[in-house]
């Protein structure tokens, strides 16, 4: 069914921007900047940080002292020369005029830019984010309510299975091993590989996938891929330990009913016996 | 506490890219392209679509026929002239050589580009996404497992309160009305506004925020903002109808225990009465 055209508006294009070995300029060293540094390091970029030392947030200072991927300059933004060979710019300073000037220089050079707190000077926004190993989740309310974005982030965090990051890591390894065993891009083998991986991910739950080790992966490929089937965790030497985010209580879902039954029976016995005597 | 530096790698920079009134070129008209068109329309961009009519997916054809924001060319990508005044390029075609050529032309011109199925030709990836009005959520496994991204998306979808999109819309309106009543950028009033909005979002639950109408917003501002407090929903004329994603069952959490009690009592009575006769 085609979507409701009238509803297709007012949003953003959510993207996972690739920064591996790219060069990011961060201007400013306060609280906001320290968060930006962390997000950019996660994406494997090199950082140049320009900010007077006096204003560095302790966490920013910690990053400068401990990360070998940050080049630090103890000064203000100087001009266009600071934008040479820069792939992305993030500013988080209080000087609105300087912010707007940096934005204009970036736009002339087609360098994507985010100026904290000045939406019209932003080519992109940061939403509220969750990270667990290779799993990343972003929640955006498109500027309507950062607080609600945070509240929803916490709700989402609580319902992502604890082992999701681990499971994704293991499935990624299994996929790499499968590609080594059955190489080739696209075509019949590509489709068969994709189908089998989908079958594995659909048949095993996330807690089970997270338990995969090298030995189990080898057996899964031998007894699953080679025979075009999906064995169970136990069939490849694993032992399920059920875990998840939803707990029906320590005694299982039928405990309340059973407890009630026993209590009811006991009450009736006491009542009837008492009447007898 | 500073983060574990060693864990900060292997990810992407998740962004909400702004495309309002920007110009996006989509090359290709198949299944993947139809999804891209929808995502780009959500972000309020103009689209130029280049793809031979014979290969159009029915949904792509539907968008071409129904959206006045799409300019359609029934042909293949022609060359650099197709990139004039383009802000973002998405390709989804089977011709790997043509894809790579388009990517190279975009990179020369510093136009961000995503080439479906060729990761090295992508400046950004699309994750698995959820949209509910102004709420947008993206789930990325950083290429490890698209299937797990989908499984986790469904889990997240199930735990986002049904009224979240509506609540965000209403809070956005309340914020706009508050800014009209107490204008000014930053400073004391800016901080007081932000604090009060945070208090409202923290004190009311999402289902309550979604119930806000113009009249209730006016009363909330009169009796809340003006008196520097946060009234309850009932105090501004609303009626709570509790709703959420977690249902303890139609009879409440104590029903199983009560049912068991009655059943147990009945069984004991039958048993004892039967013994008596």
XYZ file of C-alpha atoms in Angstrom:
554
model
C 0.000 0.000 0.000
C 1.420 3.408 -0.885
C 2.164 5.650 2.098
C 0.111 8.702 3.004
C 1.940 11.437 1.046
C 0.664 14.174 3.352
C 2.393 12.483 6.299
C 5.792 12.477 4.575
C 7.263 15.723 5.871
C 8.836 17.466 8.832
C 11.559 14.886 9.401
C 15.237 14.381 8.783
C 17.183 11.825 6.795
C 18.721 9.619 9.493
C 22.179 8.460 8.491
C 25.156 6.514 9.776
C 27.963 8.808 8.584
C 31.260 7.063 7.829
C 34.369 8.746 9.252
C 37.016 6.019 9.215
C 40.354 7.806 8.752
C 38.566 11.091 8.009
C 39.562 14.374 9.598
C 37.101 16.140 11.902
C 37.614 19.655 13.255
C 36.039 20.385 16.637
C 36.006 24.025 17.743
C 35.366 24.493 21.465
C 36.337 22.366 24.452
C 33.438 22.487 26.919
C 30.850 19.958 28.007
C 29.159 19.684 24.588
C 32.521 19.337 22.832
C 33.522 16.441 25.104
C 30.421 14.544 23.975
C 31.204 15.304 20.321
C 34.763 14.012 20.771
C 33.450 10.699 22.099
C 30.965 10.307 19.190
C 33.642 11.091 16.625
C 36.233 8.737 18.171
C 33.620 5.933 18.026
C 33.499 6.510 14.265
C 37.290 6.045 13.889
C 38.103 9.607 12.785
C 41.149 11.776 13.446
C 40.310 14.920 15.387
C 41.791 18.402 15.423
C 40.561 20.241 18.506
C 40.833 24.030 18.683
C 39.974 25.591 22.061
C 41.802 27.692 24.669
C 43.047 25.404 27.452
C 41.425 27.558 30.142
C 37.958 26.544 28.977
C 38.508 22.805 28.614
C 35.974 20.555 30.328
C 37.740 17.908 32.469
C 36.558 15.159 30.107
C 37.826 17.092 27.064
C 41.176 17.512 28.835
C 41.165 13.767 29.575
C 40.593 12.966 25.876
C 43.396 15.358 24.862
C 45.757 13.721 27.369
C 44.846 10.124 26.545
C 43.833 9.763 22.895
C 46.507 9.617 20.213
C 43.876 10.454 17.602
C 43.468 14.069 18.775
C 45.686 16.973 17.670
C 45.135 19.802 20.132
C 45.642 23.545 19.580
C 45.402 25.816 22.653
C 43.873 28.830 20.892
C 40.778 30.257 19.174
C 39.680 29.395 15.620
C 42.000 31.409 13.373
C 40.389 31.395 9.911
C 40.079 29.484 6.634
C 43.512 27.889 7.089
C 42.038 25.838 9.958
C 39.667 24.188 7.461
C 42.356 22.778 5.145
C 41.844 19.021 4.575
C 38.927 18.920 6.985
C 36.025 16.539 6.185
C 33.532 17.594 8.870
C 33.280 20.481 11.349
C 31.574 20.614 14.748
C 31.556 23.810 16.769
C 30.430 24.235 20.360
C 31.406 27.716 21.491
C 29.470 30.566 23.111
C 30.507 33.199 20.540
C 27.510 33.314 18.162
C 29.270 35.567 15.591
C 32.350 33.365 15.442
C 30.057 30.303 15.096
C 28.207 31.828 12.156
C 31.492 32.846 10.488
C 32.829 29.287 10.755
C 29.560 27.972 9.340
C 29.763 30.311 6.336
C 33.374 29.290 5.620
C 32.353 25.596 5.772
C 29.424 26.085 3.426
C 31.645 27.861 0.850
C 33.905 24.798 0.983
C 31.044 22.264 1.081
C 32.269 20.889 4.401
C 29.346 19.477 6.431
C 28.988 21.491 9.647
C 27.075 21.427 12.943
C 27.017 24.559 15.096
C 25.729 23.699 18.579
C 22.597 25.673 19.521
C 22.159 27.445 16.149
C 19.868 25.147 14.102
C 19.999 27.201 10.855
C 23.793 26.798 10.913
C 23.540 23.002 11.035
C 23.635 20.632 8.062
C 22.762 17.878 10.530
C 21.648 17.391 14.118
C 22.650 14.855 16.750
C 19.799 12.926 18.314
C 19.746 11.126 21.628
C 21.947 8.055 21.239
C 22.540 4.541 22.558
C 25.650 2.477 21.899
C 26.355 -1.114 22.838
C 29.371 -2.476 20.967
C 28.543 -2.483 17.253
C 24.890 -1.586 17.945
C 24.049 2.114 17.654
C 20.602 3.629 18.035
C 19.625 7.266 17.501
C 16.379 8.840 18.658
C 15.361 12.132 17.064
C 12.288 14.231 17.834
C 13.335 16.579 15.009
C 14.014 19.384 17.444
C 10.562 19.236 19.102
C 11.637 17.967 22.529
C 15.151 16.934 23.538
C 13.767 15.911 26.967
C 11.222 13.504 25.446
C 14.013 12.148 23.207
C 15.902 11.313 26.403
C 12.872 9.776 28.084
C 12.207 7.603 25.022
C 15.898 6.713 24.831
C 15.745 5.310 28.351
C 12.615 3.295 27.510
C 14.318 1.890 24.416
C 17.506 1.147 26.344
C 15.496 -0.898 28.831
C 13.998 -3.094 26.126
C 17.079 -3.824 24.036
C 18.188 -7.333 25.029
C 21.292 -7.120 27.199
C 23.293 -9.357 24.871
C 22.349 -7.537 21.644
C 25.793 -5.957 21.105
C 27.511 -9.281 21.748
C 25.093 -11.133 19.426
C 25.714 -8.631 16.605
C 29.475 -8.988 17.052
C 29.213 -12.802 16.883
C 26.868 -12.788 13.877
C 29.315 -10.451 12.110
C 32.128 -12.961 12.774
C 29.986 -15.871 11.577
C 29.205 -13.959 8.371
C 32.914 -13.298 7.770
C 33.735 -17.003 8.284
C 30.891 -17.980 5.947
C 32.226 -15.643 3.254
C 35.667 -17.265 3.591
C 34.104 -20.705 3.216
C 31.772 -19.748 0.352
C 33.344 -16.713 -1.359
C 31.946 -14.664 -4.243
C 30.054 -11.411 -4.627
C 26.324 -11.480 -5.437
C 24.786 -14.158 -7.645
C 23.529 -17.548 -6.453
C 26.060 -18.043 -3.643
C 25.497 -14.498 -2.363
C 21.755 -15.058 -2.172
C 22.151 -18.476 -0.517
C 24.550 -16.976 2.057
C 22.142 -14.134 2.825
C 19.188 -16.518 3.164
C 21.067 -18.869 5.493
C 22.269 -15.983 7.708
C 18.681 -14.694 7.906
C 17.511 -18.206 8.859
C 20.130 -18.449 11.626
C 19.222 -15.009 13.020
C 15.494 -15.821 12.893
C 15.762 -19.303 14.469
C 18.150 -18.488 17.326
C 17.281 -15.874 19.883
C 19.639 -13.012 20.655
C 20.842 -14.583 23.913
C 21.778 -17.741 22.026
C 23.584 -15.897 19.225
C 25.652 -14.073 21.852
C 26.959 -17.439 23.124
C 28.569 -18.406 19.787
C 32.296 -19.113 20.031
C 34.815 -20.172 17.357
C 34.202 -23.864 17.903
C 30.425 -23.515 17.772
C 30.671 -21.350 14.639
C 32.754 -24.061 12.933
C 30.141 -26.722 13.842
C 27.309 -24.411 12.777
C 28.946 -24.011 9.360
C 29.759 -27.764 9.065
C 26.401 -29.055 10.176
C 24.257 -26.095 9.117
C 25.575 -24.316 6.034
C 27.037 -27.451 4.421
C 23.781 -29.399 4.931
C 21.589 -26.387 4.171
C 19.831 -26.404 7.534
C 19.941 -24.512 10.841
C 20.911 -26.687 13.816
C 19.894 -25.667 17.321
C 22.330 -24.199 19.835
C 22.529 -27.541 21.652
C 23.338 -29.367 18.390
C 26.558 -27.363 17.955
C 27.717 -27.763 21.543
C 26.092 -24.733 23.212
C 24.040 -24.597 26.355
C 21.100 -22.233 26.425
C 20.877 -19.944 29.389
C 17.659 -18.120 28.818
C 17.981 -14.437 29.438
C 16.200 -11.369 28.227
C 14.622 -8.162 29.344
C 11.228 -9.582 30.235
C 10.991 -11.604 33.417
C 7.668 -13.187 34.333
C 8.856 -13.221 37.957
C 11.131 -15.678 39.728
C 8.572 -18.497 39.809
C 7.228 -18.370 36.267
C 3.891 -17.157 34.961
C 1.740 -19.825 36.602
C 2.970 -19.282 40.131
C 0.288 -16.711 41.126
C -2.529 -19.020 39.998
C -1.006 -22.028 41.768
C -0.405 -20.016 44.930
C -4.029 -18.869 44.838
C -5.230 -22.449 44.366
C -3.333 -23.700 47.392
C -4.438 -20.751 49.519
C -8.044 -21.187 48.429
C -8.012 -24.889 49.140
C -6.420 -24.334 52.549
C -8.980 -21.671 53.448
C -11.876 -23.926 52.437
C -10.465 -26.862 54.408
C -10.017 -24.738 57.524
C -13.544 -23.331 57.117
C -15.206 -26.688 56.602
C -13.230 -28.421 59.333
C -14.077 -25.621 61.748
C -17.789 -26.001 60.970
C -17.571 -29.754 61.502
C -16.461 -29.525 65.098
C 34.071 8.586 34.757
C 36.004 8.753 31.477
C 34.955 6.170 28.876
C 37.053 3.137 27.940
C 39.123 4.540 25.042
C 39.709 1.071 23.602
C 35.959 0.612 23.177
C 35.582 3.802 21.123
C 35.906 2.435 17.598
C 34.198 0.539 14.811
C 31.080 2.712 14.740
C 29.513 5.480 12.693
C 28.514 9.025 13.507
C 24.710 8.825 13.655
C 23.148 12.006 12.276
C 19.796 13.547 11.462
C 20.649 15.136 8.084
C 18.659 18.269 7.207
C 17.253 18.368 3.679
C 14.509 20.996 3.861
C 14.331 22.557 0.365
C 17.527 20.770 -0.655
C 17.881 18.922 -3.935
C 18.466 15.169 -3.894
C 19.333 13.116 -6.971
C 18.179 9.498 -6.941
C 19.537 7.267 -9.712
C 17.578 4.034 -10.203
C 13.884 3.277 -9.776
C 13.600 -0.210 -8.292
C 12.585 -1.509 -4.890
C 15.524 0.087 -3.020
C 14.982 3.425 -4.770
C 11.318 3.494 -3.715
C 12.398 3.251 -0.064
C 14.950 6.030 -0.591
C 12.285 8.273 -2.143
C 10.087 7.858 0.927
C 12.961 8.655 3.334
C 13.933 11.748 1.352
C 10.348 13.056 1.058
C 10.023 12.741 4.855
C 12.965 15.148 5.113
C 11.221 17.784 2.922
C 13.655 17.650 -0.010
C 13.045 18.087 -3.742
C 13.937 14.976 -5.726
C 15.230 14.456 -9.227
C 14.766 10.815 -10.197
C 16.696 9.383 -13.129
C 15.705 5.847 -14.209
C 14.305 4.208 -17.351
C 10.540 3.820 -16.989
C 10.676 0.119 -17.865
C 12.481 -0.650 -14.598
C 10.331 1.379 -12.208
C 9.018 -0.434 -9.138
C 5.236 0.083 -8.780
C 5.791 2.169 -5.630
C 8.397 4.316 -7.412
C 5.910 4.816 -10.268
C 3.270 5.743 -7.679
C 5.572 8.375 -6.145
C 6.369 9.800 -9.601
C 2.642 10.000 -10.419
C 1.542 11.467 -7.089
C 4.273 13.644 -5.566
C 4.785 17.165 -6.866
C 8.222 17.200 -5.289
C 9.705 14.709 -7.771
C 11.107 15.641 -11.196
C 11.329 12.458 -13.245
C 13.634 11.683 -16.189
C 12.959 8.473 -18.123
C 16.600 7.672 -18.986
C 19.973 6.552 -17.643
C 22.404 8.818 -15.733
C 24.035 10.985 -18.395
C 27.104 12.557 -16.786
C 28.366 15.479 -14.699
C 25.552 17.759 -15.943
C 23.099 15.616 -13.895
C 24.949 16.702 -10.738
C 24.462 20.456 -11.180
C 22.923 22.044 -8.052
C 22.569 18.658 -6.360
C 23.070 18.485 -2.581
C 22.970 14.706 -2.033
C 23.093 11.664 -4.309
C 21.638 8.185 -3.781
C 22.109 5.476 -6.385
C 20.424 2.078 -6.470
C 21.216 0.483 -9.833
C 22.654 -2.903 -10.808
C 25.443 -1.482 -12.992
C 28.492 -1.552 -10.696
C 30.722 0.425 -13.092
C 28.166 3.182 -13.570
C 27.670 3.305 -9.779
C 31.386 3.734 -9.172
C 31.605 6.441 -11.848
C 28.767 8.402 -10.252
C 30.459 8.046 -6.858
C 33.750 9.401 -8.244
C 31.995 12.404 -9.834
C 30.235 13.147 -6.518
C 33.452 12.942 -4.526
C 35.200 15.382 -6.899
C 32.303 17.786 -6.261
C 32.086 17.041 -2.510
C 28.475 15.911 -2.853
C 27.630 13.316 -0.171
C 26.775 10.008 -1.866
C 25.365 6.574 -1.033
C 25.744 3.781 -3.562
C 23.476 0.867 -2.624
C 25.390 -2.386 -2.056
C 28.896 -0.902 -2.512
C 30.012 0.143 0.999
C 33.339 1.735 -0.067
C 31.341 4.056 -2.363
C 29.187 5.290 0.520
C 29.795 8.405 2.612
C 26.922 7.200 4.805
C 24.718 4.164 5.363
C 21.032 3.844 6.105
C 20.156 1.825 9.188
C 16.893 0.130 10.040
C 14.377 2.887 10.813
C 11.188 3.666 12.718
C 9.039 6.745 12.188
C 6.005 7.900 14.129
C 5.140 11.504 13.342
C 8.047 13.703 14.464
C 9.738 10.738 16.201
C 12.433 9.004 14.174
C 14.619 6.156 15.374
C 17.526 4.544 13.519
C 19.115 1.224 14.425
C 22.555 0.482 12.982
C 24.633 -2.668 13.449
C 27.407 -0.967 11.484
C 27.077 -3.452 8.647
C 27.433 -6.558 10.861
C 23.878 -7.896 10.511
C 21.000 -6.199 8.713
C 18.706 -9.036 9.874
C 19.517 -8.441 13.566
C 19.000 -4.712 12.977
C 15.481 -5.571 11.804
C 14.826 -7.930 14.718
C 15.976 -5.256 17.188
C 13.913 -2.632 15.345
C 10.775 -4.698 15.909
C 11.613 -5.104 19.610
C 12.146 -1.338 19.923
C 8.951 -0.598 18.008
C 6.999 -2.735 20.455
C 8.267 -0.791 23.460
C 7.863 2.778 22.217
C 4.661 4.092 23.818
C 1.895 4.227 21.212
C 1.291 7.949 21.826
C 4.976 8.983 21.636
C 4.685 10.723 18.242
C 1.547 12.567 19.365
C 3.163 13.576 22.684
C 6.241 14.952 20.892
C 4.020 16.956 18.533
C 2.071 18.429 21.467
C 5.189 19.237 23.489
C 6.627 20.966 20.402
C 3.481 23.115 20.195
C 3.604 23.891 23.918
C 7.230 24.952 23.546
C 6.342 27.275 20.655
C 3.490 28.844 22.660
C 5.816 29.266 25.645
C 8.394 31.039 23.472
C 5.694 33.416 22.223
C 4.667 34.167 25.809
C 8.230 34.482 27.161
C 10.430 35.398 24.177
C 14.188 35.880 24.074
C 17.200 33.760 23.101
C 19.372 32.198 25.837
C 20.030 33.988 29.128
C 17.850 33.764 32.236
C 14.506 33.392 30.441
C 15.921 30.765 28.090
C 17.173 28.713 31.022
C 13.898 29.105 32.944
C 11.915 28.012 29.838
C 14.113 24.960 29.332
C 13.836 23.977 33.025
C 10.044 24.313 33.046
C 9.649 22.264 29.840
C 11.889 19.563 31.329
C 9.749 19.594 34.493
C 6.539 19.216 32.469
C 7.972 16.330 30.415
C 9.273 14.622 33.562
C 6.077 15.020 35.638
C 3.517 14.019 32.991
C 3.665 10.639 31.344
C 3.717 10.290 27.568
C 0.049 9.284 27.368
C -0.900 12.438 29.293
C 1.255 14.749 27.155
C -0.436 13.325 24.034
C -3.829 14.507 25.375
C -2.818 18.194 25.457
C -5.079 20.452 23.382
C -5.006 24.226 22.823
C -7.227 24.953 25.810
C -5.231 22.744 28.156
C -1.967 24.259 26.907
C -3.290 27.758 27.681
C -4.254 26.670 31.213
C -0.916 24.875 31.663
C 0.900 28.109 30.784
C -1.409 30.271 32.941
C -1.391 28.056 36.000
C 1.994 26.403 35.495
C 4.531 28.671 33.782
C 3.166 31.910 35.284
C 3.180 30.445 38.813
C 6.428 28.532 38.259
C 4.911 25.129 38.968
C 3.691 22.070 37.066
C -0.048 21.381 37.498
C -1.376 17.873 36.945
C -3.360 16.877 33.845
C -6.616 17.018 35.838
C -5.785 20.544 37.070
C -5.799 21.911 33.508
C -9.007 20.166 32.449
C -7.675 16.842 31.142
C -8.813 13.338 31.978
C -6.175 10.658 32.274
C -6.783 7.502 30.325
C -3.875 5.344 31.301
C -2.361 3.582 28.352
C 1.008 2.225 27.501
C 2.800 -0.696 25.981
C 2.680 -3.001 28.981
C -0.624 -4.634 29.739
C -0.923 -6.828 32.822
C -3.842 -8.611 31.122
C -7.517 -7.641 30.920
C -8.244 -8.341 34.589
C -5.216 -6.770 36.231
C -2.240 -8.395 37.894
C -4.093 -10.020 40.767
C -6.648 -11.883 38.669
C -4.592 -15.119 38.341
C -4.104 -15.350 42.110
C -7.793 -14.650 42.799
C -8.878 -17.171 40.181
C -6.602 -19.769 41.733
C -8.009 -18.986 45.197
C -11.599 -19.545 44.059
C -10.687 -22.693 42.145
C -8.729 -24.072 45.115
C -11.546 -23.330 47.534
C -14.099 -24.931 45.215
C -11.963 -28.034 44.794
C -11.491 -28.401 48.557
C -15.200 -27.953 49.198
C -16.116 -30.570 46.596
C -13.493 -32.929 48.020
C -14.552 -32.518 51.642
C -18.271 -32.653 50.864
C -17.755 -35.780 48.800
C -15.920 -37.414 51.753
C -18.714 -36.470 54.126
C -21.421 -38.403 52.313
